[in-house]
Amino acid sequence: MALKHDWTKEEILEIYNKPFMELLYEAATIHRQHHDPNTVQVSTLLSIKTGGCPEDCGYCPQAARYHTDLEGNDLMSVNQVKAQALRAKASGSSRVCMGAAWRNVKDGEEFDNVLEMVRTINKLDMEVCCTLGMLTENQAQRLAEAGLYAYNHNLDSSEEYYKEVISTRGYQDRLDTIGNVRKTNVTVCSGGIIGMGESEADRAGMLVALSTLNPQPESVPINALVPVEGTPLEEQKPVPIWDMIRMVATTRIVMPETQVRLSAGRTQMSREGQAMCFFAGANSIFAGDKLLTTPNPDVNEDMEMFKMLGLNPQKAFEKKSQPESVDAKNSQFKSQGEKPKWTRPAHKIDRNLEAQLKAKTKA
């Protein structure tokens, strides 16, 4: 059966608001048609450059303009990243996702080092994912040539609500970056966050934006907001577990072949709640004590939960074959010295400005 790429907001809302047991059953049935229900991908998220980001994302403690007591660090070395990747592999992860607090990729020594990190991890027979901000087609090609397996670039929310959370970049830039990744053999990882004050219609709108991409993203992370003191969204109440299960189930129904990742916010979820998410179609998690800068369950706790539920970690390259890594000296795609200027919308977000003012006062 061909995948549906013309979902409407109304159709997705109708699914989201189905009677709970009916929604769960439908999602679980579709999940079993396309995936092994007892296999879950385990990824490790590694912050290779922390803090100092120039963006104003209302949820993010890494934004330089907010005061969150975050300890920043410069770009890690290739050897440091290799050591962390080996540790992740030993604990059961099949993928390492490297995150840098950049607005966008800029050609130069730092990007060259990231390319070397990609080559190094790929040669450990692990899937490599990066989340580095916006990137051009040539930069995407260079990552692909280094052996990148996936690129993460979240849409965060619906296009309408996005403007209530972020003012320093445009929604179209997100879509353009995903389009640049699609010109390579790198898979796309793109999802969003619930619990930022958005409506159910906004949640449906985000799923419309993702599901109408052709092809649909190979991986969709569903994050529950972790409110961090000092950020504009510090006062948001935790997302009810029922909302997370509904979101996972709806994502599974509209994107049957996608891996749905249970991401940030798992520390607030009981094992029973997580089990229901797995039943509803989640088949990927982030492991490790931190997700970039926010808390995450200990990997040993996750392995205990897997044992209790009879779940097995997915092996690397099960969904797509391992890419080859081309050494830098043999690269066909060279640095073009790109320093692209991406969109900077002109609108203002009051709560972001208030948090920025509060940070200046504290400083």
CSV table of C-alpha atoms in Angstrom, one decimal:
chain,number,residue,atom,x,y,z
A,1,MET,CA,0.0,0.0,0.0
A,2,ALA,CA,1.4,3.4,-1.1
A,3,LEU,CA,2.2,5.9,1.6
A,4,LYS,CA,-0.2,8.9,1.9
A,5,HIS,CA,1.5,12.2,1.4
A,6,ASP,CA,-1.5,14.5,1.3
A,7,TRP,CA,-2.6,14.4,5.0
A,8,THR,CA,-4.7,17.5,6.0
A,9,LYS,CA,-4.7,19.1,9.5
A,10,GLU,CA,-8.4,18.0,9.8
A,11,GLU,CA,-7.7,14.4,9.1
A,12,ILE,CA,-4.8,14.3,11.5
A,13,LEU,CA,-6.8,16.0,14.3
A,14,GLU,CA,-9.5,13.4,13.8
A,15,ILE,CA,-7.0,10.7,14.3
A,16,TYR,CA,-5.4,12.4,17.3
A,17,ASN,CA,-8.8,12.8,19.1
A,18,LYS,CA,-10.1,9.3,18.5
A,19,PRO,CA,-11.2,7.3,21.6
A,20,PHE,CA,-7.9,6.4,23.3
A,21,MET,CA,-8.2,2.6,23.1
A,22,GLU,CA,-9.2,2.8,19.5
A,23,LEU,CA,-6.3,5.1,18.6
A,24,LEU,CA,-3.9,2.8,20.5
A,25,TYR,CA,-5.2,-0.3,18.7
A,26,GLU,CA,-5.0,1.3,15.2
A,27,ALA,CA,-1.4,2.6,15.8
A,28,ALA,CA,-0.2,-0.7,17.2
A,29,THR,CA,-1.7,-2.6,14.3
A,30,ILE,CA,0.0,-0.3,11.7
A,31,HIS,CA,3.3,-0.5,13.7
A,32,ARG,CA,3.3,-4.3,13.5
A,33,GLN,CA,2.7,-4.2,9.8
A,34,HIS,CA,5.9,-2.2,9.2
A,35,HIS,CA,8.2,-2.9,12.1
A,36,ASP,CA,9.3,-5.6,14.6
A,37,PRO,CA,7.3,-4.5,17.7
A,38,ASN,CA,10.0,-5.9,20.0
A,39,THR,CA,12.9,-4.0,18.5
A,40,VAL,CA,13.9,-0.5,19.5
A,41,GLN,CA,16.7,1.6,18.1
A,42,VAL,CA,19.0,3.0,20.8
A,43,SER,CA,20.9,6.3,20.0
A,44,THR,CA,23.3,8.3,22.0
A,45,LEU,CA,23.2,12.1,21.7
A,46,LEU,CA,26.5,13.8,22.2
A,47,SER,CA,26.9,17.6,22.5
A,48,ILE,CA,30.2,18.3,20.7
A,49,LYS,CA,29.9,22.1,21.1
A,50,THR,CA,27.7,23.4,23.9
A,51,GLY,CA,26.2,26.8,24.6
A,52,GLY,CA,26.8,30.2,23.0
A,53,CYS,CA,24.1,29.8,20.3
A,54,PRO,CA,23.0,33.1,18.7
A,55,GLU,CA,19.4,31.9,18.2
A,56,ASP,CA,16.5,32.8,20.5
A,57,CYS,CA,14.6,29.5,20.6
A,58,GLY,CA,12.3,29.8,23.6
A,59,TYR,CA,12.9,26.3,24.9
A,60,CYS,CA,16.7,26.1,24.6
A,61,PRO,CA,19.2,26.6,27.5
A,62,GLN,CA,22.0,26.9,24.9
A,63,ALA,CA,20.9,30.3,23.7
A,64,ALA,CA,23.5,32.8,24.6
A,65,ARG,CA,20.9,35.5,25.3
A,66,TYR,CA,19.3,33.6,28.3
A,67,HIS,CA,20.8,33.0,31.7
A,68,THR,CA,20.6,29.3,32.5
A,69,ASP,CA,23.8,28.5,34.4
A,70,LEU,CA,24.8,26.3,31.5
A,71,GLU,CA,28.5,25.4,31.2
A,72,GLY,CA,29.5,25.9,27.6
A,73,ASN,CA,32.4,24.2,25.8
A,74,ASP,CA,34.2,24.6,22.6
A,75,LEU,CA,34.2,22.0,19.9
A,76,MET,CA,35.4,18.6,21.2
A,77,SER,CA,38.4,16.9,19.6
A,78,VAL,CA,38.1,13.9,17.3
A,79,ASN,CA,39.7,11.7,19.9
A,80,GLN,CA,37.3,12.8,22.6
A,81,VAL,CA,34.3,12.1,20.3
A,82,LYS,CA,35.8,8.6,19.4
A,83,ALA,CA,36.1,7.7,23.1
A,84,GLN,CA,32.5,8.7,23.8
A,85,ALA,CA,31.3,6.8,20.7
A,86,LEU,CA,33.1,3.6,21.9
A,87,ARG,CA,31.5,4.0,25.3
A,88,ALA,CA,28.0,4.4,23.7
A,89,LYS,CA,28.6,1.3,21.6
A,90,ALA,CA,29.6,-0.7,24.6
A,91,SER,CA,26.4,0.3,26.4
A,92,GLY,CA,24.2,-0.8,23.5
A,93,SER,CA,23.8,2.2,21.2
A,94,SER,CA,23.9,1.6,17.5
A,95,ARG,CA,23.9,5.3,16.5
A,96,VAL,CA,25.7,8.5,17.7
A,97,CYS,CA,24.1,11.8,17.1
A,98,MET,CA,26.5,14.8,17.4
A,99,GLY,CA,24.9,18.1,18.2
A,100,ALA,CA,26.7,21.5,17.9
A,101,ALA,CA,25.1,24.7,19.1
A,102,TRP,CA,25.4,26.5,15.8
A,103,ARG,CA,22.9,28.5,13.9
A,104,ASN,CA,24.2,27.1,10.7
A,105,VAL,CA,27.3,25.3,9.3
A,106,LYS,CA,30.2,27.5,8.2
A,107,ASP,CA,33.0,26.1,6.1
A,108,GLY,CA,36.3,26.1,7.9
A,109,GLU,CA,38.5,24.2,10.4
A,110,GLU,CA,35.6,23.4,12.8
A,111,PHE,CA,33.4,21.9,10.0
A,112,ASP,CA,36.5,20.0,8.7
A,113,ASN,CA,36.9,18.5,12.3
A,114,VAL,CA,33.2,17.5,12.3
A,115,LEU,CA,33.7,15.7,9.0
A,116,GLU,CA,36.6,13.8,10.5
A,117,MET,CA,34.4,12.9,13.5
A,118,VAL,CA,31.8,11.5,11.1
A,119,ARG,CA,34.5,9.4,9.3
A,120,THR,CA,35.8,8.1,12.6
A,121,ILE,CA,32.4,7.0,14.0
A,122,ASN,CA,31.3,5.4,10.8
A,123,LYS,CA,34.5,3.3,10.8
A,124,LEU,CA,33.4,2.0,14.2
A,125,ASP,CA,30.4,0.5,12.4
A,126,MET,CA,28.0,2.8,14.1
A,127,GLU,CA,25.3,5.0,12.4
A,128,VAL,CA,26.3,8.6,12.5
A,129,CYS,CA,23.8,11.5,12.8
A,130,CYS,CA,24.6,15.2,13.1
A,131,THR,CA,22.5,18.2,14.1
A,132,LEU,CA,24.5,21.3,13.2
A,133,GLY,CA,21.8,23.9,12.2
A,134,MET,CA,21.1,25.0,8.6
A,135,LEU,CA,23.4,23.7,5.8
A,136,THR,CA,23.8,24.2,2.1
A,137,GLU,CA,23.7,21.5,-0.6
A,138,ASN,CA,27.5,21.4,-0.9
A,139,GLN,CA,27.9,21.1,2.9
A,140,ALA,CA,25.3,18.2,2.9
A,141,GLN,CA,27.3,16.5,0.1
A,142,ARG,CA,30.5,16.8,2.1
A,143,LEU,CA,28.8,15.2,5.2
A,144,ALA,CA,27.4,12.4,3.0
A,145,GLU,CA,30.9,11.7,1.5
A,146,ALA,CA,32.3,11.5,5.0
A,147,GLY,CA,29.9,8.7,5.8
A,148,LEU,CA,27.0,10.5,7.5
A,149,TYR,CA,24.0,8.2,8.0
A,150,ALA,CA,21.4,10.8,9.1
A,151,TYR,CA,20.9,14.5,9.5
A,152,ASN,CA,18.6,15.9,12.2
A,153,HIS,CA,16.8,19.2,11.7
A,154,ASN,CA,13.6,19.5,13.7
A,155,LEU,CA,10.7,21.6,12.6
A,156,ASP,CA,9.9,22.1,16.3
A,157,SER,CA,6.1,22.9,15.8
A,158,SER,CA,3.6,24.0,13.2
A,159,GLU,CA,4.6,26.8,10.9
A,160,GLU,CA,2.1,29.1,12.6
A,161,TYR,CA,3.2,28.4,16.2
A,162,TYR,CA,6.9,28.4,15.3
A,163,LYS,CA,6.7,32.2,15.1
A,164,GLU,CA,5.6,32.2,18.8
A,165,VAL,CA,8.8,30.3,19.9
A,166,ILE,CA,11.6,31.5,17.6
A,167,SER,CA,12.2,34.8,15.9
A,168,THR,CA,15.8,34.4,14.6
A,169,ARG,CA,15.2,32.0,11.8
A,170,GLY,CA,12.4,31.1,9.4
A,171,TYR,CA,10.4,27.9,9.0
A,172,GLN,CA,11.2,27.7,5.3
A,173,ASP,CA,14.9,27.6,6.1
A,174,ARG,CA,14.2,24.4,8.0
A,175,LEU,CA,12.5,22.9,5.0
A,176,ASP,CA,15.2,24.1,2.7
A,177,THR,CA,17.9,22.4,4.8
A,178,ILE,CA,15.9,19.2,4.7
A,179,GLY,CA,15.7,19.6,1.0
A,180,ASN,CA,19.5,20.0,0.7
A,181,VAL,CA,20.0,16.8,2.7
A,182,ARG,CA,17.5,15.0,0.4
A,183,LYS,CA,19.9,15.7,-2.5
A,184,THR,CA,22.3,13.3,-0.9
A,185,ASN,CA,22.1,9.7,0.3
A,186,VAL,CA,21.8,10.8,3.9
A,187,THR,CA,18.6,10.0,5.7
A,188,VAL,CA,16.4,12.7,7.3
A,189,CYS,CA,15.6,12.9,11.0
A,190,SER,CA,13.0,15.6,11.8
A,191,GLY,CA,10.4,16.0,14.5
A,192,GLY,CA,9.4,18.5,17.2
A,193,ILE,CA,8.5,19.4,20.7
A,194,ILE,CA,5.1,19.3,22.4
A,195,GLY,CA,4.3,21.2,25.6
A,196,MET,CA,5.4,24.6,24.5
A,197,GLY,CA,1.9,26.1,24.8
A,198,GLU,CA,0.8,25.0,21.3
A,199,SER,CA,-2.7,23.8,20.5
A,200,GLU,CA,-3.7,20.4,19.3
A,201,ALA,CA,-4.1,22.0,15.9
A,202,ASP,CA,-0.5,23.0,16.0
A,203,ARG,CA,0.6,19.5,16.8
A,204,ALA,CA,-1.4,18.3,13.8
A,205,GLY,CA,0.1,21.1,11.7
A,206,MET,CA,3.6,19.9,12.5
A,207,LEU,CA,2.7,16.4,11.5
A,208,VAL,CA,1.2,17.7,8.2
A,209,ALA,CA,4.5,19.4,7.5
A,210,LEU,CA,6.5,16.2,8.1
A,211,SER,CA,4.1,13.7,6.6
A,212,THR,CA,3.7,15.7,3.3
A,213,LEU,CA,7.4,15.6,2.7
A,214,ASN,CA,8.2,13.1,0.0
A,215,PRO,CA,9.9,10.9,1.0
A,216,GLN,CA,8.8,11.2,4.6
A,217,PRO,CA,11.6,11.5,7.2
A,218,GLU,CA,13.2,8.2,8.1
A,219,SER,CA,13.1,9.2,11.8
A,220,VAL,CA,10.8,11.5,13.7
A,221,PRO,CA,11.7,12.5,17.3
A,222,ILE,CA,8.8,13.4,19.5
A,223,ASN,CA,10.1,15.5,22.4
A,224,ALA,CA,8.2,16.6,25.5
A,225,LEU,CA,9.4,20.1,26.6
A,226,VAL,CA,11.8,20.0,29.6
A,227,PRO,CA,11.3,23.5,31.0
A,228,VAL,CA,14.7,25.1,32.0
A,229,GLU,CA,15.0,27.9,34.4
A,230,GLY,CA,16.0,31.1,32.6
A,231,THR,CA,14.4,30.2,29.3
A,232,PRO,CA,11.2,31.9,28.1
A,233,LEU,CA,9.3,28.6,28.5
A,234,GLU,CA,10.5,27.9,32.1
A,235,GLU,CA,6.9,28.2,33.5
A,236,GLN,CA,5.3,25.6,31.2
A,237,LYS,CA,3.6,22.7,32.9
A,238,PRO,CA,4.8,19.2,32.0
A,239,VAL,CA,3.0,17.5,29.2
A,240,PRO,CA,0.6,14.8,30.4
A,241,ILE,CA,1.7,11.3,29.4
A,242,TRP,CA,-1.6,10.8,27.6
A,243,ASP,CA,-0.7,13.6,25.2
A,244,MET,CA,2.7,12.0,24.5
A,245,ILE,CA,1.0,8.6,23.8
A,246,ARG,CA,-1.6,10.3,21.5
A,247,MET,CA,1.2,12.1,19.6
A,248,VAL,CA,3.3,9.0,19.2
A,249,ALA,CA,0.2,7.0,18.0
A,250,THR,CA,-0.8,9.7,15.5
A,251,THR,CA,2.7,10.0,14.2
A,252,ARG,CA,2.8,6.2,13.7
A,253,ILE,CA,-0.5,6.2,11.8
A,254,VAL,CA,0.4,9.0,9.4
A,255,MET,CA,4.0,7.9,8.9
A,256,PRO,CA,3.9,4.1,9.0
A,257,GLU,CA,7.5,3.4,7.9
A,258,THR,CA,9.2,6.1,9.9
A,259,GLN,CA,11.1,5.3,13.1
A,260,VAL,CA,9.3,7.3,15.9
A,261,ARG,CA,11.7,8.4,18.6
A,262,LEU,CA,10.8,8.9,22.2
A,263,SER,CA,13.2,11.8,22.9
A,264,ALA,CA,13.4,14.5,25.5
A,265,GLY,CA,11.2,14.3,28.6
A,266,ARG,CA,11.5,10.6,29.4
A,267,THR,CA,12.7,11.3,32.9
A,268,GLN,CA,9.2,12.6,33.6
A,269,MET,CA,7.6,9.4,32.3
A,270,SER,CA,7.0,6.2,34.2
A,271,ARG,CA,8.0,2.9,32.7
A,272,GLU,CA,4.3,2.1,32.2
A,273,GLY,CA,3.9,5.4,30.3
A,274,GLN,CA,6.9,4.6,28.1
A,275,ALA,CA,5.7,1.0,27.5
A,276,MET,CA,2.4,2.4,26.2
A,277,CYS,CA,4.4,4.7,23.9
A,278,PHE,CA,6.3,1.6,22.5
A,279,PHE,CA,3.0,-0.2,22.1
A,280,ALA,CA,1.6,2.8,20.2
A,281,GLY,CA,4.5,2.8,17.7
A,282,ALA,CA,7.6,4.4,19.3
A,283,ASN,CA,10.6,2.3,18.2
A,284,SER,CA,13.6,4.5,19.0
A,285,ILE,CA,15.0,6.2,22.1
A,286,PHE,CA,17.9,8.4,23.1
A,287,ALA,CA,20.0,6.7,25.8
A,288,GLY,CA,22.6,8.3,28.1
A,289,ASP,CA,22.4,10.5,31.1
A,290,LYS,CA,22.0,13.7,29.1
A,291,LEU,CA,20.2,14.9,25.9
A,292,LEU,CA,22.6,17.7,24.9
A,293,THR,CA,22.0,19.6,28.1
A,294,THR,CA,18.7,18.2,29.7
A,295,PRO,CA,18.5,15.1,31.9
A,296,ASN,CA,17.8,11.7,30.5
A,297,PRO,CA,17.3,8.2,32.1
A,298,ASP,CA,20.5,6.3,32.9
A,299,VAL,CA,21.4,3.7,30.2
A,300,ASN,CA,21.3,0.9,32.8
A,301,GLU,CA,17.7,1.9,33.7
A,302,ASP,CA,16.8,1.7,30.0
A,303,MET,CA,18.4,-1.8,29.6
A,304,GLU,CA,16.4,-2.9,32.7
A,305,MET,CA,13.2,-1.6,31.1
A,306,PHE,CA,14.0,-3.3,27.8
A,307,LYS,CA,14.5,-6.6,29.7
A,308,MET,CA,11.2,-6.2,31.6
A,309,LEU,CA,9.4,-5.4,28.3
A,310,GLY,CA,11.2,-8.0,26.2
A,311,LEU,CA,12.6,-5.4,23.9
A,312,ASN,CA,15.9,-5.8,21.9
A,313,PRO,CA,18.2,-3.0,20.7
A,314,GLN,CA,18.1,-2.6,16.9
A,315,LYS,CA,21.4,-3.4,15.2
A,316,ALA,CA,23.2,-0.7,13.2
A,317,PHE,CA,22.4,-0.4,9.5
A,318,GLU,CA,19.3,-2.6,9.7
A,319,LYS,CA,17.1,-0.1,7.8
A,320,LYS,CA,19.7,1.1,5.3
A,321,SER,CA,23.2,-0.1,4.4
A,322,GLN,CA,26.3,1.5,5.8
A,323,PRO,CA,27.6,4.4,3.8
A,324,GLU,CA,31.3,4.5,2.8
A,325,SER,CA,33.6,7.1,4.2
A,326,VAL,CA,35.7,9.0,1.7
A,327,ASP,CA,39.0,10.3,3.2
A,328,ALA,CA,39.4,14.1,3.1
A,329,LYS,CA,42.2,14.0,0.5
A,330,ASN,CA,40.0,12.0,-1.9
A,331,SER,CA,36.9,14.2,-1.4
A,332,GLN,CA,35.2,15.3,-4.6
A,333,PHE,CA,33.2,18.0,-2.7
A,334,LYS,CA,35.6,20.7,-1.5
A,335,SER,CA,35.1,23.6,0.9
A,336,GLN,CA,33.6,26.6,-1.0
A,337,GLY,CA,34.2,28.9,1.9
A,338,GLU,CA,30.5,29.3,2.3
A,339,LYS,CA,29.1,31.6,5.0
A,340,PRO,CA,25.5,31.7,3.9
A,341,LYS,CA,23.1,34.3,5.3
A,342,TRP,CA,19.9,32.5,6.3
A,343,THR,CA,16.6,34.3,7.1
A,344,ARG,CA,16.2,36.5,10.1
A,345,PRO,CA,12.5,37.3,10.5
A,346,ALA,CA,11.7,40.8,11.9
A,347,HIS,CA,9.0,39.9,14.4
A,348,LYS,CA,9.4,40.1,18.1
A,349,ILE,CA,8.4,37.5,20.8
A,350,ASP,CA,7.6,39.2,24.1
A,351,ARG,CA,8.4,36.3,26.4
A,352,ASN,CA,11.8,35.8,24.7
A,353,LEU,CA,12.6,39.5,25.1
A,354,GLU,CA,11.6,39.4,28.8
A,355,ALA,CA,13.9,36.3,29.4
A,356,GLN,CA,16.7,38.2,27.7
A,357,LEU,CA,16.1,41.3,29.9
A,358,LYS,CA,16.1,39.1,33.0
A,359,ALA,CA,19.4,37.5,31.9
A,360,LYS,CA,21.0,41.0,31.5
A,361,THR,CA,19.7,41.9,35.0
A,362,LYS,CA,21.2,38.8,36.6
A,363,ALA,CA,24.5,39.4,34.8
